[in-house]
Amino acid sequence: MPPGIDLFMLVRLGWHAAEVILMNRYRRVARGFARHFSQCSGEQDQIVAETFLRLFRDVKNGSGPQNSTAFAFCLKPMVRRVATDRARRRAEERRADQAAERRHHAAVDLTKFSLPNKEKS
């Protein structure tokens, strides 16, 4: 890429190659941050991918970082937010699954008891 090209302007204009260049430039740094939140390599990759998706969405919307310095500065907090959001979603899913399982077991337990039939006289 020739010097002086504003990659962030190109991202705002929808140039995908600029996103690829920025991802390649900052992937290792983002991955290092993601290691603080997950030991699983696959989870780290997902955190990094979602981080870049959010950052590029913000850049395109005009609310994200406007240059490389700001991008590097925003990377760590965004990785932390993504990792926290993912952990929160997993916890909510676990709670919902546990609640459904409790309801199921309660319904099964009720079927063990039968009500006496009332005979009509």
mmCIF file with all atom_site columns, C-alpha atoms in Angstrom:
data_model
loop_
_atom_site.group_PDB
_atom_site.id
_atom_site.type_symbol
_atom_site.label_atom_id
_atom_site.label_alt_id
_atom_site.label_comp_id
_atom_site.label_asym_id
_atom_site.label_entity_id
_atom_site.label_seq_id
_atom_site.pdbx_PDB_ins_code
_atom_site.Cartn_x
_atom_site.Cartn_y
_atom_site.Cartn_z
_atom_site.occupancy
_atom_site.B_iso_or_equiv
_atom_site.pdbx_formal_charge
_atom_site.auth_seq_id
_atom_site.auth_comp_id
_atom_site.auth_asym_id
_atom_site.auth_atom_id
_atom_site.pdbx_PDB_model_num
ATOM 1   C CA . MET A 1 1   ? 0.000   0.000   0.000  1.00 0.00 ? 1   MET A CA 1
ATOM 2   C CA . PRO A 1 2   ? 1.517   3.366   -0.988 1.00 0.00 ? 2   PRO A CA 1
ATOM 3   C CA . PRO A 1 3   ? 2.353   5.699   1.900  1.00 0.00 ? 3   PRO A CA 1
ATOM 4   C CA . GLY A 1 4   ? -0.149  8.411   2.630  1.00 0.00 ? 4   GLY A CA 1
ATOM 5   C CA . ILE A 1 5   ? -3.205  6.294   1.795  1.00 0.00 ? 5   ILE A CA 1
ATOM 6   C CA . ASP A 1 6   ? -5.851  6.700   4.479  1.00 0.00 ? 6   ASP A CA 1
ATOM 7   C CA . LEU A 1 7   ? -7.047  3.147   5.132  1.00 0.00 ? 7   LEU A CA 1
ATOM 8   C CA . PHE A 1 8   ? -9.844  4.376   7.363  1.00 0.00 ? 8   PHE A CA 1
ATOM 9   C CA . MET A 1 9   ? -11.244 6.580   4.615  1.00 0.00 ? 9   MET A CA 1
ATOM 10  C CA . LEU A 1 10  ? -11.183 3.526   2.332  1.00 0.00 ? 10  LEU A CA 1
ATOM 11  C CA . VAL A 1 11  ? -12.978 1.418   4.968  1.00 0.00 ? 11  VAL A CA 1
ATOM 12  C CA . ARG A 1 12  ? -15.617 4.156   5.295  1.00 0.00 ? 12  ARG A CA 1
ATOM 13  C CA . LEU A 1 13  ? -16.043 3.997   1.521  1.00 0.00 ? 13  LEU A CA 1
ATOM 14  C CA . GLY A 1 14  ? -16.575 0.233   1.731  1.00 0.00 ? 14  GLY A CA 1
ATOM 15  C CA . TRP A 1 15  ? -13.221 -0.905  0.335  1.00 0.00 ? 15  TRP A CA 1
ATOM 16  C CA . HIS A 1 16  ? -12.878 -4.441  1.723  1.00 0.00 ? 16  HIS A CA 1
ATOM 17  C CA . ALA A 1 17  ? -9.146  -4.679  0.916  1.00 0.00 ? 17  ALA A CA 1
ATOM 18  C CA . ALA A 1 18  ? -8.495  -1.867  3.418  1.00 0.00 ? 18  ALA A CA 1
ATOM 19  C CA . GLU A 1 19  ? -10.236 -3.935  6.107  1.00 0.00 ? 19  GLU A CA 1
ATOM 20  C CA . VAL A 1 20  ? -8.049  -6.918  5.237  1.00 0.00 ? 20  VAL A CA 1
ATOM 21  C CA . ILE A 1 21  ? -4.903  -4.794  5.482  1.00 0.00 ? 21  ILE A CA 1
ATOM 22  C CA . LEU A 1 22  ? -5.955  -3.460  8.897  1.00 0.00 ? 22  LEU A CA 1
ATOM 23  C CA . MET A 1 23  ? -6.918  -6.935  10.132 1.00 0.00 ? 23  MET A CA 1
ATOM 24  C CA . ASN A 1 24  ? -3.541  -8.310  9.087  1.00 0.00 ? 24  ASN A CA 1
ATOM 25  C CA . ARG A 1 25  ? -1.802  -5.384  10.749 1.00 0.00 ? 25  ARG A CA 1
ATOM 26  C CA . TYR A 1 26  ? -3.628  -5.717  14.105 1.00 0.00 ? 26  TYR A CA 1
ATOM 27  C CA . ARG A 1 27  ? -4.686  -9.396  14.313 1.00 0.00 ? 27  ARG A CA 1
ATOM 28  C CA . ARG A 1 28  ? -1.723  -10.494 16.439 1.00 0.00 ? 28  ARG A CA 1
ATOM 29  C CA . VAL A 1 29  ? -2.305  -7.671  18.929 1.00 0.00 ? 29  VAL A CA 1
ATOM 30  C CA . ALA A 1 30  ? -6.028  -8.454  19.160 1.00 0.00 ? 30  ALA A CA 1
ATOM 31  C CA . ARG A 1 31  ? -5.286  -12.153 19.594 1.00 0.00 ? 31  ARG A CA 1
ATOM 32  C CA . GLY A 1 32  ? -2.921  -11.334 22.467 1.00 0.00 ? 32  GLY A CA 1
ATOM 33  C CA . PHE A 1 33  ? -5.700  -9.388  24.183 1.00 0.00 ? 33  PHE A CA 1
ATOM 34  C CA . ALA A 1 34  ? -8.189  -12.204 23.548 1.00 0.00 ? 34  ALA A CA 1
ATOM 35  C CA . ARG A 1 35  ? -5.888  -14.671 25.323 1.00 0.00 ? 35  ARG A CA 1
ATOM 36  C CA . HIS A 1 36  ? -6.635  -12.844 28.573 1.00 0.00 ? 36  HIS A CA 1
ATOM 37  C CA . PHE A 1 37  ? -10.298 -13.821 28.263 1.00 0.00 ? 37  PHE A CA 1
ATOM 38  C CA . SER A 1 38  ? -10.177 -17.355 26.867 1.00 0.00 ? 38  SER A CA 1
ATOM 39  C CA . GLN A 1 39  ? -7.781  -20.278 26.877 1.00 0.00 ? 39  GLN A CA 1
ATOM 40  C CA . CYS A 1 40  ? -9.518  -21.844 23.869 1.00 0.00 ? 40  CYS A CA 1
ATOM 41  C CA . SER A 1 41  ? -7.866  -21.016 20.544 1.00 0.00 ? 41  SER A CA 1
ATOM 42  C CA . GLY A 1 42  ? -11.171 -21.218 18.652 1.00 0.00 ? 42  GLY A CA 1
ATOM 43  C CA . GLU A 1 43  ? -12.861 -18.871 21.111 1.00 0.00 ? 43  GLU A CA 1
ATOM 44  C CA . GLN A 1 44  ? -9.964  -16.411 20.774 1.00 0.00 ? 44  GLN A CA 1
ATOM 45  C CA . ASP A 1 45  ? -10.386 -16.452 16.988 1.00 0.00 ? 45  ASP A CA 1
ATOM 46  C CA . GLN A 1 46  ? -14.113 -15.762 17.354 1.00 0.00 ? 46  GLN A CA 1
ATOM 47  C CA . ILE A 1 47  ? -13.480 -12.897 19.770 1.00 0.00 ? 47  ILE A CA 1
ATOM 48  C CA . VAL A 1 48  ? -10.950 -11.354 17.357 1.00 0.00 ? 48  VAL A CA 1
ATOM 49  C CA . ALA A 1 49  ? -13.264 -11.762 14.357 1.00 0.00 ? 49  ALA A CA 1
ATOM 50  C CA . GLU A 1 50  ? -16.217 -10.198 16.162 1.00 0.00 ? 50  GLU A CA 1
ATOM 51  C CA . THR A 1 51  ? -13.980 -7.374  17.421 1.00 0.00 ? 51  THR A CA 1
ATOM 52  C CA . PHE A 1 52  ? -12.928 -6.473  13.886 1.00 0.00 ? 52  PHE A CA 1
ATOM 53  C CA . LEU A 1 53  ? -16.522 -6.714  12.645 1.00 0.00 ? 53  LEU A CA 1
ATOM 54  C CA . ARG A 1 54  ? -17.658 -4.253  15.311 1.00 0.00 ? 54  ARG A CA 1
ATOM 55  C CA . LEU A 1 55  ? -14.751 -1.873  14.773 1.00 0.00 ? 55  LEU A CA 1
ATOM 56  C CA . PHE A 1 56  ? -15.219 -1.805  10.997 1.00 0.00 ? 56  PHE A CA 1
ATOM 57  C CA . ARG A 1 57  ? -18.971 -1.317  11.425 1.00 0.00 ? 57  ARG A CA 1
ATOM 58  C CA . ASP A 1 58  ? -18.252 1.641   13.688 1.00 0.00 ? 58  ASP A CA 1
ATOM 59  C CA . VAL A 1 59  ? -15.714 3.102   11.247 1.00 0.00 ? 59  VAL A CA 1
ATOM 60  C CA . LYS A 1 60  ? -18.231 2.823   8.393  1.00 0.00 ? 60  LYS A CA 1
ATOM 61  C CA . ASN A 1 61  ? -20.879 4.512   10.554 1.00 0.00 ? 61  ASN A CA 1
ATOM 62  C CA . GLY A 1 62  ? -18.477 7.347   11.381 1.00 0.00 ? 62  GLY A CA 1
ATOM 63  C CA . SER A 1 63  ? -18.415 6.575   15.115 1.00 0.00 ? 63  SER A CA 1
ATOM 64  C CA . GLY A 1 64  ? -15.294 4.403   15.212 1.00 0.00 ? 64  GLY A CA 1
ATOM 65  C CA . PRO A 1 65  ? -11.600 5.204   15.227 1.00 0.00 ? 65  PRO A CA 1
ATOM 66  C CA . GLN A 1 66  ? -10.486 7.614   12.531 1.00 0.00 ? 66  GLN A CA 1
ATOM 67  C CA . ASN A 1 67  ? -6.785  6.661   12.260 1.00 0.00 ? 67  ASN A CA 1
ATOM 68  C CA . SER A 1 68  ? -4.284  3.930   13.141 1.00 0.00 ? 68  SER A CA 1
ATOM 69  C CA . THR A 1 69  ? -3.431  5.393   16.537 1.00 0.00 ? 69  THR A CA 1
ATOM 70  C CA . ALA A 1 70  ? -7.078  5.552   17.555 1.00 0.00 ? 70  ALA A CA 1
ATOM 71  C CA . PHE A 1 71  ? -7.679  2.077   16.113 1.00 0.00 ? 71  PHE A CA 1
ATOM 72  C CA . ALA A 1 72  ? -4.874  0.589   18.216 1.00 0.00 ? 72  ALA A CA 1
ATOM 73  C CA . PHE A 1 73  ? -6.200  2.447   21.262 1.00 0.00 ? 73  PHE A CA 1
ATOM 74  C CA . CYS A 1 74  ? -9.766  1.131   20.696 1.00 0.00 ? 74  CYS A CA 1
ATOM 75  C CA . LEU A 1 75  ? -8.697  -2.454  20.095 1.00 0.00 ? 75  LEU A CA 1
ATOM 76  C CA . LYS A 1 76  ? -8.149  -3.606  23.696 1.00 0.00 ? 76  LYS A CA 1
ATOM 77  C CA . PRO A 1 77  ? -11.420 -2.210  25.125 1.00 0.00 ? 77  PRO A CA 1
ATOM 78  C CA . MET A 1 78  ? -13.348 -3.626  22.162 1.00 0.00 ? 78  MET A CA 1
ATOM 79  C CA . VAL A 1 79  ? -11.821 -7.091  22.658 1.00 0.00 ? 79  VAL A CA 1
ATOM 80  C CA . ARG A 1 80  ? -12.813 -6.869  26.335 1.00 0.00 ? 80  ARG A CA 1
ATOM 81  C CA . ARG A 1 81  ? -16.395 -5.839  25.435 1.00 0.00 ? 81  ARG A CA 1
ATOM 82  C CA . VAL A 1 82  ? -16.731 -8.619  22.880 1.00 0.00 ? 82  VAL A CA 1
ATOM 83  C CA . ALA A 1 83  ? -15.371 -11.247 25.288 1.00 0.00 ? 83  ALA A CA 1
ATOM 84  C CA . THR A 1 84  ? -17.653 -9.978  28.068 1.00 0.00 ? 84  THR A CA 1
ATOM 85  C CA . ASP A 1 85  ? -20.706 -9.935  25.777 1.00 0.00 ? 85  ASP A CA 1
ATOM 86  C CA . ARG A 1 86  ? -19.966 -13.482 24.609 1.00 0.00 ? 86  ARG A CA 1
ATOM 87  C CA . ALA A 1 87  ? -19.551 -14.713 28.209 1.00 0.00 ? 87  ALA A CA 1
ATOM 88  C CA . ARG A 1 88  ? -22.780 -12.958 29.226 1.00 0.00 ? 88  ARG A CA 1
ATOM 89  C CA . ARG A 1 89  ? -24.692 -14.554 26.311 1.00 0.00 ? 89  ARG A CA 1
ATOM 90  C CA . ARG A 1 90  ? -23.356 -18.001 27.219 1.00 0.00 ? 90  ARG A CA 1
ATOM 91  C CA . ALA A 1 91  ? -24.372 -17.503 30.862 1.00 0.00 ? 91  ALA A CA 1
ATOM 92  C CA . GLU A 1 92  ? -27.880 -16.406 29.810 1.00 0.00 ? 92  GLU A CA 1
ATOM 93  C CA . GLU A 1 93  ? -28.188 -19.439 27.528 1.00 0.00 ? 93  GLU A CA 1
ATOM 94  C CA . ARG A 1 94  ? -27.068 -21.737 30.367 1.00 0.00 ? 94  ARG A CA 1
ATOM 95  C CA . ARG A 1 95  ? -29.612 -20.175 32.744 1.00 0.00 ? 95  ARG A CA 1
ATOM 96  C CA . ALA A 1 96  ? -32.377 -20.554 30.161 1.00 0.00 ? 96  ALA A CA 1
ATOM 97  C CA . ASP A 1 97  ? -31.402 -24.189 29.538 1.00 0.00 ? 97  ASP A CA 1
ATOM 98  C CA . GLN A 1 98  ? -31.313 -24.903 33.273 1.00 0.00 ? 98  GLN A CA 1
ATOM 99  C CA . ALA A 1 99  ? -34.719 -23.275 33.787 1.00 0.00 ? 99  ALA A CA 1
ATOM 100 C CA . ALA A 1 100 ? -36.193 -25.343 30.940 1.00 0.00 ? 100 ALA A CA 1
ATOM 101 C CA . GLU A 1 101 ? -34.666 -28.482 32.408 1.00 0.00 ? 101 GLU A CA 1
ATOM 102 C CA . ARG A 1 102 ? -36.121 -27.684 35.858 1.00 0.00 ? 102 ARG A CA 1
ATOM 103 C CA . ARG A 1 103 ? -39.563 -27.117 34.319 1.00 0.00 ? 103 ARG A CA 1
ATOM 104 C CA . HIS A 1 104 ? -39.282 -30.408 32.458 1.00 0.00 ? 104 HIS A CA 1
ATOM 105 C CA . HIS A 1 105 ? -38.274 -32.310 35.597 1.00 0.00 ? 105 HIS A CA 1
ATOM 106 C CA . ALA A 1 106 ? -41.055 -30.675 37.590 1.00 0.00 ? 106 ALA A CA 1
ATOM 107 C CA . ALA A 1 107 ? -43.593 -31.750 34.957 1.00 0.00 ? 107 ALA A CA 1
ATOM 108 C CA . VAL A 1 108 ? -42.214 -35.284 34.939 1.00 0.00 ? 108 VAL A CA 1
ATOM 109 C CA . ASP A 1 109 ? -42.354 -35.427 38.750 1.00 0.00 ? 109 ASP A CA 1
ATOM 110 C CA . LEU A 1 110 ? -46.006 -34.410 38.699 1.00 0.00 ? 110 LEU A CA 1
ATOM 111 C CA . THR A 1 111 ? -46.867 -37.294 36.409 1.00 0.00 ? 111 THR A CA 1
ATOM 112 C CA . LYS A 1 112 ? -45.694 -39.732 39.096 1.00 0.00 ? 112 LYS A CA 1
ATOM 113 C CA . PHE A 1 113 ? -48.673 -38.812 41.196 1.00 0.00 ? 113 PHE A CA 1
ATOM 114 C CA . SER A 1 114 ? -52.138 -39.636 40.037 1.00 0.00 ? 114 SER A CA 1
ATOM 115 C CA . LEU A 1 115 ? -55.236 -38.012 41.387 1.00 0.00 ? 115 LEU A CA 1
ATOM 116 C CA . PRO A 1 116 ? -57.934 -40.334 42.629 1.00 0.00 ? 116 PRO A CA 1
ATOM 117 C CA . ASN A 1 117 ? -60.880 -40.735 40.289 1.00 0.00 ? 117 ASN A CA 1
ATOM 118 C CA . LYS A 1 118 ? -64.115 -39.403 41.673 1.00 0.00 ? 118 LYS A CA 1
ATOM 119 C CA . GLU A 1 119 ? -66.940 -41.769 41.036 1.00 0.00 ? 119 GLU A CA 1
ATOM 120 C CA . LYS A 1 120 ? -70.323 -40.290 40.357 1.00 0.00 ? 120 LYS A CA 1
ATOM 121 C CA . SER A 1 121 ? -73.023 -41.538 42.688 1.00 0.00 ? 121 SER A CA 1
#
